[in-house]
XYZ file of C-alpha atoms in Angstrom:
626
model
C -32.140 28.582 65.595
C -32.108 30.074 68.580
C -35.846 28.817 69.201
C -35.157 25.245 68.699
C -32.114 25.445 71.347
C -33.986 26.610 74.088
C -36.913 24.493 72.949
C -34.272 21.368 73.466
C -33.197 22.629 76.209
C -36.250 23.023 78.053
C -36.843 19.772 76.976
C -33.675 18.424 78.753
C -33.693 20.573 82.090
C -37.158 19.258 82.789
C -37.097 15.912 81.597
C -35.305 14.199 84.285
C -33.060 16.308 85.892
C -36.044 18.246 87.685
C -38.129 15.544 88.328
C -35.444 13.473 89.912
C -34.327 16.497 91.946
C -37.689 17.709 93.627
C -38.950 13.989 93.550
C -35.811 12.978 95.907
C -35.875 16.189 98.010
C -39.130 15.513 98.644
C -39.000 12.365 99.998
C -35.602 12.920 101.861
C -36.845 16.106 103.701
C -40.291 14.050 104.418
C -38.426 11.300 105.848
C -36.085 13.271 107.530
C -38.207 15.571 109.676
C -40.343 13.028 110.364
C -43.427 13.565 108.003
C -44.112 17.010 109.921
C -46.432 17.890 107.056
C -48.800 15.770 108.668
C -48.123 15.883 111.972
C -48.585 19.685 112.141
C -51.795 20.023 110.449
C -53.904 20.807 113.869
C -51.127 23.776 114.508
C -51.501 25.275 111.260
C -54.737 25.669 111.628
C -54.505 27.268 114.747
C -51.859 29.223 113.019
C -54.055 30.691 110.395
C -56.727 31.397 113.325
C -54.151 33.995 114.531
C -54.115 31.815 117.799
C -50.395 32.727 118.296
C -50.102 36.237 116.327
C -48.618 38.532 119.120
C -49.210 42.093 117.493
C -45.292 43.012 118.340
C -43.988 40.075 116.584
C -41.353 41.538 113.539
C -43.036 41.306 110.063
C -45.060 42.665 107.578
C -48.651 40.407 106.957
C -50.259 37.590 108.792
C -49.861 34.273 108.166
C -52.915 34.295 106.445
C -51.768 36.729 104.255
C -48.883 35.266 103.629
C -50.177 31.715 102.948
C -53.085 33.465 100.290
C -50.133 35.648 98.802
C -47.949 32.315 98.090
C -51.150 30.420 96.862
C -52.366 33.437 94.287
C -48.790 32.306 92.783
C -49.360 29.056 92.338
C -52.950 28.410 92.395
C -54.771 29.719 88.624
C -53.535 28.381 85.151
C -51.638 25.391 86.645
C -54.892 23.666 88.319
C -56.840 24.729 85.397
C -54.970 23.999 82.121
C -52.121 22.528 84.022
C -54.440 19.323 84.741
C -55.632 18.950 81.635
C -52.415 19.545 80.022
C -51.147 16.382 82.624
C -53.780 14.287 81.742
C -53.690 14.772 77.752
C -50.205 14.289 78.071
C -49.363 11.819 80.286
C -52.851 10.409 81.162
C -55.160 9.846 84.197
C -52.589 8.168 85.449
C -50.747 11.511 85.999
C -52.779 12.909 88.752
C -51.702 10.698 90.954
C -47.799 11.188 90.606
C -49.015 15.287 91.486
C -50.484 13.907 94.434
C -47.026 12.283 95.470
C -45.747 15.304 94.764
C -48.115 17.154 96.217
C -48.294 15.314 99.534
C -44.062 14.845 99.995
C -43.579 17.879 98.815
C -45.545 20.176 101.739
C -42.220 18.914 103.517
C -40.311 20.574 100.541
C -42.081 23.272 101.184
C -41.906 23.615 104.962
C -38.003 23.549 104.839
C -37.840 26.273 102.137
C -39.968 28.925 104.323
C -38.728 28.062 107.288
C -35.258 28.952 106.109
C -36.802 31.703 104.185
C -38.745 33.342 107.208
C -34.922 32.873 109.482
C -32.720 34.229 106.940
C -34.546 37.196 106.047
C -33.196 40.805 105.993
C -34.994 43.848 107.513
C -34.409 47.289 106.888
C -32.929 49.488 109.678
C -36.914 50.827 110.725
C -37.793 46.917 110.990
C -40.976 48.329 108.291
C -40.008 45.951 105.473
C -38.518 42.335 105.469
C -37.593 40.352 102.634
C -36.328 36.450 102.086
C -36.090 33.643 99.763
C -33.453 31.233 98.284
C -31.090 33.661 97.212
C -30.927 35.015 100.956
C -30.632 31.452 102.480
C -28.151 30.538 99.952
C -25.940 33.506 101.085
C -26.767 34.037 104.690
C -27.050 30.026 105.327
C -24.136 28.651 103.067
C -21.735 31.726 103.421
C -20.112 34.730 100.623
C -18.635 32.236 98.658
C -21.628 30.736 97.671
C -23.146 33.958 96.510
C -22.643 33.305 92.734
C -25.327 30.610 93.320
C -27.704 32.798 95.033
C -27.625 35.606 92.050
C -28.126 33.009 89.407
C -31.062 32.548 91.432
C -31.996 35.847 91.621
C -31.488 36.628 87.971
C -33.883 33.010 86.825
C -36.584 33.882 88.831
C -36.644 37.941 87.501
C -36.805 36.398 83.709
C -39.123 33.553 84.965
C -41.321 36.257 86.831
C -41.212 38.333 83.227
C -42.190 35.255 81.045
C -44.207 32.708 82.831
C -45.692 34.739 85.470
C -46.253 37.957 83.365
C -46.877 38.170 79.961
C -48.073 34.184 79.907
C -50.855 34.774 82.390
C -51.972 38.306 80.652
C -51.439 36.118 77.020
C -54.111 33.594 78.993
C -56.467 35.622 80.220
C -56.974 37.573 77.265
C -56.966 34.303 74.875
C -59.865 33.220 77.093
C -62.051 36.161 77.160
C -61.643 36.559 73.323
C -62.222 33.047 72.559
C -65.757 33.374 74.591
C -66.942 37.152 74.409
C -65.058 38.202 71.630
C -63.601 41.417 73.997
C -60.310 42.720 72.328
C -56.693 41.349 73.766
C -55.754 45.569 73.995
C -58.397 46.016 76.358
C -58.002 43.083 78.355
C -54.456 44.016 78.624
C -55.088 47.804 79.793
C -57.853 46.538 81.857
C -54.593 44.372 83.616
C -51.992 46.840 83.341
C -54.384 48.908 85.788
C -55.409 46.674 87.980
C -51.765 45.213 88.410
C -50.013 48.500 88.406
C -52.200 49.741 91.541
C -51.750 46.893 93.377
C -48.348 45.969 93.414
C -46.919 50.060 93.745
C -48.822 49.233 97.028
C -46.014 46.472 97.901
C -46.453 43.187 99.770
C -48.588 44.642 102.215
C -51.392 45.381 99.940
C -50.208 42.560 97.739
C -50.981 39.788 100.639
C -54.399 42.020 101.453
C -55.682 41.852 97.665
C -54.517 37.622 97.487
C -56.465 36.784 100.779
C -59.788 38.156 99.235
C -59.223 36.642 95.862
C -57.641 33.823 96.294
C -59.863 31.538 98.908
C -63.339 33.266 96.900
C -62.354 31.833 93.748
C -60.911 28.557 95.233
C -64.211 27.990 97.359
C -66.281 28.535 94.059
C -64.235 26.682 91.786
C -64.110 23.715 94.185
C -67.385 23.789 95.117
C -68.931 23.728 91.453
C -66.487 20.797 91.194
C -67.751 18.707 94.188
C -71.183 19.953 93.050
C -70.880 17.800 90.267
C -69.326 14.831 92.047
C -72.443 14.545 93.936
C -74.596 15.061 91.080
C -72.771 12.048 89.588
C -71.990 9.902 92.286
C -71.379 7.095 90.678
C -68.773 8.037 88.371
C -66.327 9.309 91.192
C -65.063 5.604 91.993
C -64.722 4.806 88.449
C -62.636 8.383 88.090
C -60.036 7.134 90.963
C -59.991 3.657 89.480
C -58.635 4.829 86.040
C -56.397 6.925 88.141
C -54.878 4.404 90.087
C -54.703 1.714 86.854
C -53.097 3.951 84.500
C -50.613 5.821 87.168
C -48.536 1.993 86.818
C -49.994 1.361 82.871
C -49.593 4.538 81.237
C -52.612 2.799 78.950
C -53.913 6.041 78.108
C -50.940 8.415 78.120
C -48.791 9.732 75.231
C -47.831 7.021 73.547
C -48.781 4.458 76.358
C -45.538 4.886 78.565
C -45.405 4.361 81.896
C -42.210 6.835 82.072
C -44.275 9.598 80.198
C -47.016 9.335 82.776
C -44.798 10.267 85.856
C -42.911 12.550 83.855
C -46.186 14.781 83.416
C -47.524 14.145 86.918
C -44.280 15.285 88.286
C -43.785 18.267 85.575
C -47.244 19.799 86.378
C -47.093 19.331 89.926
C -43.863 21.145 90.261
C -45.806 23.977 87.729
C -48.834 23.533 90.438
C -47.562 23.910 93.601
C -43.724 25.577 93.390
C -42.456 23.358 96.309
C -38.737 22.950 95.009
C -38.737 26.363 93.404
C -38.252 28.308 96.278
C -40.223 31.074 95.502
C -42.920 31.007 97.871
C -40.242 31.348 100.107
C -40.515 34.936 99.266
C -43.522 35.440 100.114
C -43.807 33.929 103.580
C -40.403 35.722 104.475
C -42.430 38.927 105.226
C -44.530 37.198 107.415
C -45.050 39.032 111.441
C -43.359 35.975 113.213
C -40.432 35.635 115.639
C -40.436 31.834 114.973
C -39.582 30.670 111.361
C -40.472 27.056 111.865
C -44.251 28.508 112.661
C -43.784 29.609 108.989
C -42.479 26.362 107.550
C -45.698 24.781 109.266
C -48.291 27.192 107.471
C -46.444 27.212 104.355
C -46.640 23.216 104.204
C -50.420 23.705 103.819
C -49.602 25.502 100.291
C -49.329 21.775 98.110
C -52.191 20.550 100.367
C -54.819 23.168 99.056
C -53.060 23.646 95.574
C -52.440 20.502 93.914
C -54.620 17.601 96.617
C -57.137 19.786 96.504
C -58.276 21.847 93.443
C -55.927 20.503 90.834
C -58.378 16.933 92.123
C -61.385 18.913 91.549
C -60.195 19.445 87.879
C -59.025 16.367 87.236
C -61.860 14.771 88.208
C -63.968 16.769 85.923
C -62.033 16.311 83.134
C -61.806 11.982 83.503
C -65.471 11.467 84.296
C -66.803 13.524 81.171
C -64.349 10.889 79.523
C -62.027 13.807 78.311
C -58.691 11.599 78.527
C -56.982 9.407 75.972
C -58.947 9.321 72.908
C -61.943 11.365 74.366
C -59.768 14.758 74.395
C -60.661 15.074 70.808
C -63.755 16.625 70.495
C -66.238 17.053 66.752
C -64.479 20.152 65.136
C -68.256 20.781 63.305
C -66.997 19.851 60.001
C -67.729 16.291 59.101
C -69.977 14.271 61.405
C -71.713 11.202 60.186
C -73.758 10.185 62.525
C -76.126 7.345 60.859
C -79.622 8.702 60.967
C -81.807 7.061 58.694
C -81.452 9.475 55.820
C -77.600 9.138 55.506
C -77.063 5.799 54.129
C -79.329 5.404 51.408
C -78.019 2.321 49.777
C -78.179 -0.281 52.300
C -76.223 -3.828 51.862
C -77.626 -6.673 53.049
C -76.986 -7.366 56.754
C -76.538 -3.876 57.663
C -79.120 -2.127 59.026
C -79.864 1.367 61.535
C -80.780 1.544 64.643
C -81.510 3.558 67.832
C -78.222 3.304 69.906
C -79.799 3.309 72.946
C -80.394 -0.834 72.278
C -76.699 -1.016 73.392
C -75.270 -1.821 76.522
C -72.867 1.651 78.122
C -74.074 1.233 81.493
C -70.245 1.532 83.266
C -68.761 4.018 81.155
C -66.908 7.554 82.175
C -68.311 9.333 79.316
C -70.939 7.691 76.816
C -69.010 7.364 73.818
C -72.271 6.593 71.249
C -72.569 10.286 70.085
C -76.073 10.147 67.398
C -79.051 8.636 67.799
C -78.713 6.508 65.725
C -76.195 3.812 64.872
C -74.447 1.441 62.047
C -75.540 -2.260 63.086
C -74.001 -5.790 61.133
C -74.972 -8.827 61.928
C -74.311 -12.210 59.813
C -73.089 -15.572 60.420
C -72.316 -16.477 56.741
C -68.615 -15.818 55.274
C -69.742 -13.872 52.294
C -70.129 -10.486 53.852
C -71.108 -7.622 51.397
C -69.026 -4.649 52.475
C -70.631 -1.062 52.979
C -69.103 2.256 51.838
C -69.511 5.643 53.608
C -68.387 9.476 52.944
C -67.055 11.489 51.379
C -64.873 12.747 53.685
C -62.384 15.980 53.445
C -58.732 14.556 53.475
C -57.455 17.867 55.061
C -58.893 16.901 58.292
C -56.506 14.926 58.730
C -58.028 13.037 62.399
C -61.223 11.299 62.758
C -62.919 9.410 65.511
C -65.555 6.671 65.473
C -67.082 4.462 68.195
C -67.383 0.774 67.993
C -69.052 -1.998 69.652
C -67.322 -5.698 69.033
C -69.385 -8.632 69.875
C -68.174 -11.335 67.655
C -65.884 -11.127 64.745
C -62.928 -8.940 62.852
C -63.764 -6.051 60.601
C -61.517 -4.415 58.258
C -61.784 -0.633 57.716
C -60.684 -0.195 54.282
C -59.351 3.519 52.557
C -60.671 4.325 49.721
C -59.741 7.120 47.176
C -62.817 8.802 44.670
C -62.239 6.392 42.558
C -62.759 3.896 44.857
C -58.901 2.500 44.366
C -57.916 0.834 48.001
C -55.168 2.717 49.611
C -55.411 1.796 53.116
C -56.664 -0.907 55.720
C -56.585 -2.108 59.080
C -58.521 -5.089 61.363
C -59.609 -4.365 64.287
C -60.176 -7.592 66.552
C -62.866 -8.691 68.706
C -60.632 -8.830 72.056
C -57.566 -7.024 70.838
C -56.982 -3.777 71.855
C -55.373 -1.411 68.938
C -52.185 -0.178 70.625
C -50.604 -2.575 68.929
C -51.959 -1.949 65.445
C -48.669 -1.513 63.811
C -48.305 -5.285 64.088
C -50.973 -5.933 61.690
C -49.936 -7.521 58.334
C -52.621 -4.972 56.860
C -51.306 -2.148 58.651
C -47.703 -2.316 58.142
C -48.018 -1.859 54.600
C -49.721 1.100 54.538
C -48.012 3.751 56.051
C -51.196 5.981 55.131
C -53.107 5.876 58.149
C -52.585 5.442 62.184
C -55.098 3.919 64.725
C -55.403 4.236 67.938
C -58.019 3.170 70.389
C -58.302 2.960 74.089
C -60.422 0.828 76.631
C -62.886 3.008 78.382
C -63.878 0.315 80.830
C -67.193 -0.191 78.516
C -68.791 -2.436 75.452
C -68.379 1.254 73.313
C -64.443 1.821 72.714
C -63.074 4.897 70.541
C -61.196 4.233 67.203
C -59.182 7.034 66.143
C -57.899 7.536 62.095
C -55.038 10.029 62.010
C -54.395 10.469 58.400
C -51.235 11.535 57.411
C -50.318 14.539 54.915
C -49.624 12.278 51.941
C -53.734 11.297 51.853
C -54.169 14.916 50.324
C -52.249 13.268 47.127
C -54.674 10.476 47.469
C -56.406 11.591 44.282
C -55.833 14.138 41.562
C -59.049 15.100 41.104
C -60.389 15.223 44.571
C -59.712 15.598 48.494
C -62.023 13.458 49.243
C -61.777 9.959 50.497
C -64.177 6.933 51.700
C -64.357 4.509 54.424
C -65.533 0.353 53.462
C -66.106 -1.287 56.391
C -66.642 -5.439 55.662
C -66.599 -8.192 58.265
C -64.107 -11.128 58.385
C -64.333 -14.961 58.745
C -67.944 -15.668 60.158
C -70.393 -14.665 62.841
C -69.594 -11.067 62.447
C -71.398 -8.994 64.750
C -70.077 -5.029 65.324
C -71.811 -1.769 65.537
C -70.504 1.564 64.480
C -71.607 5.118 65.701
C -70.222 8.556 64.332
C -67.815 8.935 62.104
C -66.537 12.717 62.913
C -63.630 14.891 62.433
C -62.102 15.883 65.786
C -59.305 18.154 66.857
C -58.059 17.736 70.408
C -58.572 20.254 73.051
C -55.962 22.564 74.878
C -55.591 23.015 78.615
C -57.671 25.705 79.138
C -60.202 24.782 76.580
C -60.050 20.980 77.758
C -61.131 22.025 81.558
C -63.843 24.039 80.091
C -65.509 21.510 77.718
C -65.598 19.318 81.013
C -67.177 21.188 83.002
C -69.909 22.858 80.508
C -70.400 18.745 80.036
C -71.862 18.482 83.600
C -73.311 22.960 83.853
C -74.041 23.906 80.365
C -72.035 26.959 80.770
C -70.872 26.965 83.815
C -67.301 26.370 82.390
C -67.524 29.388 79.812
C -68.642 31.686 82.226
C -67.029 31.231 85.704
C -63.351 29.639 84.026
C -63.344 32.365 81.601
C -63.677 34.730 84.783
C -61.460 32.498 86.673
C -58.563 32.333 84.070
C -58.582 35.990 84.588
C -58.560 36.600 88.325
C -56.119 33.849 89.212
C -53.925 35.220 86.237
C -54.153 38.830 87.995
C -53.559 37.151 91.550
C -50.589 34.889 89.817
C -49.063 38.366 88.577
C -48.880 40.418 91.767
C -47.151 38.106 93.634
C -44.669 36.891 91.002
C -43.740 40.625 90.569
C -43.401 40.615 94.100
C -40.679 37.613 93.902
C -39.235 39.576 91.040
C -38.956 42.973 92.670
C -37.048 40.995 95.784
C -34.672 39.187 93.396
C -33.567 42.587 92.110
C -32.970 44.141 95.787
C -31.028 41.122 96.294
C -28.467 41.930 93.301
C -28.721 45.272 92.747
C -30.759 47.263 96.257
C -33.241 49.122 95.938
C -32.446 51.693 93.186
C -33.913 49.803 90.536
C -37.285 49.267 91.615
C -39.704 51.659 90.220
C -38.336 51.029 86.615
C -38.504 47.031 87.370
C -42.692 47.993 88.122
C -42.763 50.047 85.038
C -41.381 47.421 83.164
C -43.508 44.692 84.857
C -46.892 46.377 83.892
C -45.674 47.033 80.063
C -45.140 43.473 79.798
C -48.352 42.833 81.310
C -49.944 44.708 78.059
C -47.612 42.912 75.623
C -47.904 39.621 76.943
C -52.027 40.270 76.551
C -51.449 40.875 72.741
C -48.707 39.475 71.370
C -47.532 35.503 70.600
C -45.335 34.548 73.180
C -43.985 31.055 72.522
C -40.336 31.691 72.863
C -40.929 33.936 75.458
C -42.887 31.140 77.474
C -40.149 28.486 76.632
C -37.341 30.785 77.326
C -38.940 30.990 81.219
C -39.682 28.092 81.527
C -36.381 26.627 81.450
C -35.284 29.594 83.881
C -38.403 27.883 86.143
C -36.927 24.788 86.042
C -33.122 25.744 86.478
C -34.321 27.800 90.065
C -34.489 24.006 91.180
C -30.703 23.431 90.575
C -29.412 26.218 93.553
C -32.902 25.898 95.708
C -32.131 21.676 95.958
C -28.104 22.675 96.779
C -29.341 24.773 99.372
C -32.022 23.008 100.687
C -29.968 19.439 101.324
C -27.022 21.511 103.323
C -28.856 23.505 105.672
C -31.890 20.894 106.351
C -29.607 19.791 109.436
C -30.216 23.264 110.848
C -34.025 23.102 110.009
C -34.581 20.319 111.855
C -32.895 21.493 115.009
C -34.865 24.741 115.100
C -37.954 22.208 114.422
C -36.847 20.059 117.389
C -36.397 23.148 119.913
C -39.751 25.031 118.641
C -41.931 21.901 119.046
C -40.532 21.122 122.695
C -41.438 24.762 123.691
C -44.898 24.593 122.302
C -45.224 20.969 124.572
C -43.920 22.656 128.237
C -46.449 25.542 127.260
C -44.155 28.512 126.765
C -45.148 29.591 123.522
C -48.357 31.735 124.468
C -51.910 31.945 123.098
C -53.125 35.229 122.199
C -56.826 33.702 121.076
């Protein structure tokens, strides 16, 4: 019971709630300081250079530090199954609502650590300086709004515990099982270890172990992408072309809803890049600066590199191996008919086997004829003679074949072992099946659903989920067959591969696409990835935690809160965590609720300080130390 609530509720705080929230701040706090993500894009640079670092400047890391420290909690599982999980979900389409996210929100994201970095606390030695929403929110709106900032605090310490902990060790673990077969215990000590020496260390050694990770495994992963951009040139415009068609279609999301796609784009952007969240807030609070807006400017980079630039690499992957809409499911090895010559031994008039290649595929994403071979009909009488193929298992209970329509319906027809009809449904040379439930021969089976969708190509995917009540289809058998006959006259189709597919996860999804293009590259160096940006994810996010608690409770507390942090680290590693996950996610997407508040009452202030920095860099009396 308690499951299913938070389930629904999750369901509710980030349906639109969130997305209207960060989707509105975003653009407000663009418009309103005057699209300074883009305008300051020189002057982070020279930020990051250390052009302006003055060595007695209050703080604890660089900028670069504290830039790679906020990325290693953002960039890892989001760009990698986060993309794919956008994309299954809500289609291609989706990437493009996490780029308007991803672009309007670096102005998010410049207002949050700006009023981070200026309403941080030191202690009395000036040694150690923390920040973040739940300081702003108190410091910036006054004591009475301090019941906001601890609900804060106390979301992001559960969110830091489920999401950020035990979820990234659950990952990282899943993935090097799934390939290498290496035990979930010793991936988990393996992380306690690591983890446990690295954050005792603090945010000092924290930012130092992020800005060696983090830009290594972003230059590799990136680079194997555009690696196989190059390599396949031509694809890339076709990629951003199903982008841009199905961002305002939704053709080949969920269920084919526009809604659904920007719900996903904005949902896995917000997962992607934090701006709205406030939490990188905490790490660019410890920053060495006397100016906070300098801060604001370098943070602003953050959705730049996360979500414009590697979550595009992934997605880019994943839509030109044609791994979207129909294409996500993938040949589970159990049932594949693929048409070679010594399959169909009883050949009907009219019907006849050929090599595929005699087909025209020329413009697609991903070439949907599978075999070598392929199911040809060709006849211009009315008589047609029908031809039967399987047995196939009932309990898989989704199948995929390919078809190419030239002229002509055809009727795929259900049969049971005793070759009884149950089933049937046309598919029409120039109708698209999204709207198969219209079909008199569909509606009155409620046995079967198809699906197809247009890949831009002659070959287009037909998809057979069968539902549980085909395992009653006969009493003596779990078996059923396929008829396929043509309809009216001058029928001319071809059919390739009739297989059993299940659909692939994030993770597993962004893997399969890129071992499509490197035959193993995805294995190897995601597997490896899924682990190192989990680790990187974890350090900071315990940092964020540890901060949280000094807010509410000082310092006192601390040690245990590590002790704890590193346990979970194990657990998470080896145990099922779906409740867990659920349970912080919703406290991710309430930190949105008092970050927003915040955000839209002291943006006035953020904009002055923006105003007065800017005119001292212009009459030259902010000096250059490089």
């Amino acid at each position: 019971m308690f499951s299913y609530f938070i389930e629904k509720l999750l369901g509710l705080v980030w349906n639109w709630p969130v997305t209207i929230l960060c989707l509105a701040s975003a653009f407000y706090f663009t418009f309103r300081m005057g699209f300074i993500q883009f305008r300051c894009l020189g002057h982070a640079v020279d930020l990051l250079r250390g052009r302006y670092d003055d060595p007695d400047e209050d703080g604890q890391i660089t900028h670069f530090q504290a830039l790679s420290a906020a990325l290693s909690g953002t960039i890892g599982l989001g760009n990698i199954a986060g993309v794919a999980i956008a994309i299954s979900m809500g289609g291609p389409g989706a990437i493009l609502w996490m780029w308007i996210v991803g672009l309007f929100g670096m102005a998010t994201k410049y207002v949050e650590c700006t009023l981070g970095t200026h309403y941080r606390v030191s202690s009395e030695d000036k040694s150690e300086f923390r920040g973040g929403p739940m300081y702003y929110i108190v410091r910036g709106l006054g004591e009475k709004w301090r019941f906001l900032g601890k609900f804060y605090a106390v979301c992001i310490i559960l969110a830091g515990f489920g999401s950020a902990c035990m979820f990234q060790s659950n990952q990282a673990a899943s993935a090097l099982f799934e390939n290498y077969g290496l035990s979930t215990s010793i991936t988990g000590i393996a992380l306690c270890i690591l983890t446990g020496l690295v954050i005792i260390g603090g945010i000092k050694r924290i930012g130092s172990v992020a800005s060696k990770i983090v830009p290594f495994m972003c230059c590799v992963y990136v680079f194997g992408a555009i690696l196989i951009c190059l390599l396949n040139i031509s694809l890339v415009p076709l990629a951003f072309q199903v982008i841009l068609t199905d961002a305002f279609t939704g053709s080949a999301a969920a269920g084919g809803v526009l809604g659904t796609v920007v719900m996903w784009g904005v949902r896995r952007a917000i997962f992607s890049n934090e701006a709205g969240l406030g939490s990188a807030a905490i790490a660019h609070a410890a920053v060495k600066t006397n100016y906070p807006v300098r801060e604001g400017i370098v943070a602003s980079i953050g959705p730049l590199v996360d979500t414009i630039i590697v979550c595009t690499a992934t997605a880019l992957i994943i839509i030109m191996s044609g791994l979207y809409g129909s294409g996500r499911y993938i040949s589970d090895d159990h049932v594949s008919y693929g048409f070679e010559s010594s399959i169909v031994t009883d050949m009907p008039k009219h019907w006849q086997v050929i090599p595929h290649n005699l087909l025209d595929s020329r413009v697609s994403l991903k070439n949907v004829v599978n075999s070598k071979m392929h199911l040809d009909y060709n006849y211009a009488g009315s008589d047609h003679q029908p031809i039967v193929i399987g047995p196939f298992d009932s309990e898989k209970l989704t199948y995929r074949f390919s078809y190419f329509k030239r002229s002509g319906d055809i009727r795929v027809t259900i049969l049971d072992t005793d070759f009884n009809e149950l089933s049937s449904l046309m598919l029409k040379k120039g109708e698209n099946l999204a709207a198969a439930t219209n079909y008199p021969e569909f509606s009155k089976v409620p046995l079967v659903e198809a699906k197809n969708f247009h890949h831009q190509n002659l070959w287009e995917y037909c998809l057979l989920h069968l539902h549980e009540s085909l395992g009653l289809l006969s009493s003596r058998s779990n078996q059923f067959y396929l008829k396929i006959e043509g309809v009216g006259k001058d029928v001319s189709w071809s059919f390739d591969d009739f297989t059993s597919v299940k659909v692939l996860p994030g993770i597993a999804l962004t893997t399969f696409a890129f071992d499509h293009f490197f035959y193993r590259f995805g294995s190897i160096f995601i597997t490896f990835a899924v682990f190192f940006f989990a680790f990187s994810t974890m350090i900071t996010w315990s940092y964020y935690g540890e901060t949280a608690l000094v807010f509410l409770s000082g310092k006192k507390f601390i040690f245990l809160y590590k002790l704890l942090f590193v346990a979970l680290v194990f657990y998470g590693a080896i145990e099922s965590l779906n409740l867990v996950v659920n349970f912080s996610d919703l406290m991710i997407g309430l930190l949105v609720i008092p970050n927003t508040i915040a955000l839209f009452f002291l943006v006035g202030k953020v904009k002055k300080w923006t105003l007065d920095y800017f005119k001292k860099l212009a009459n030259g009396e902010i000096k250059v130390y490089r």
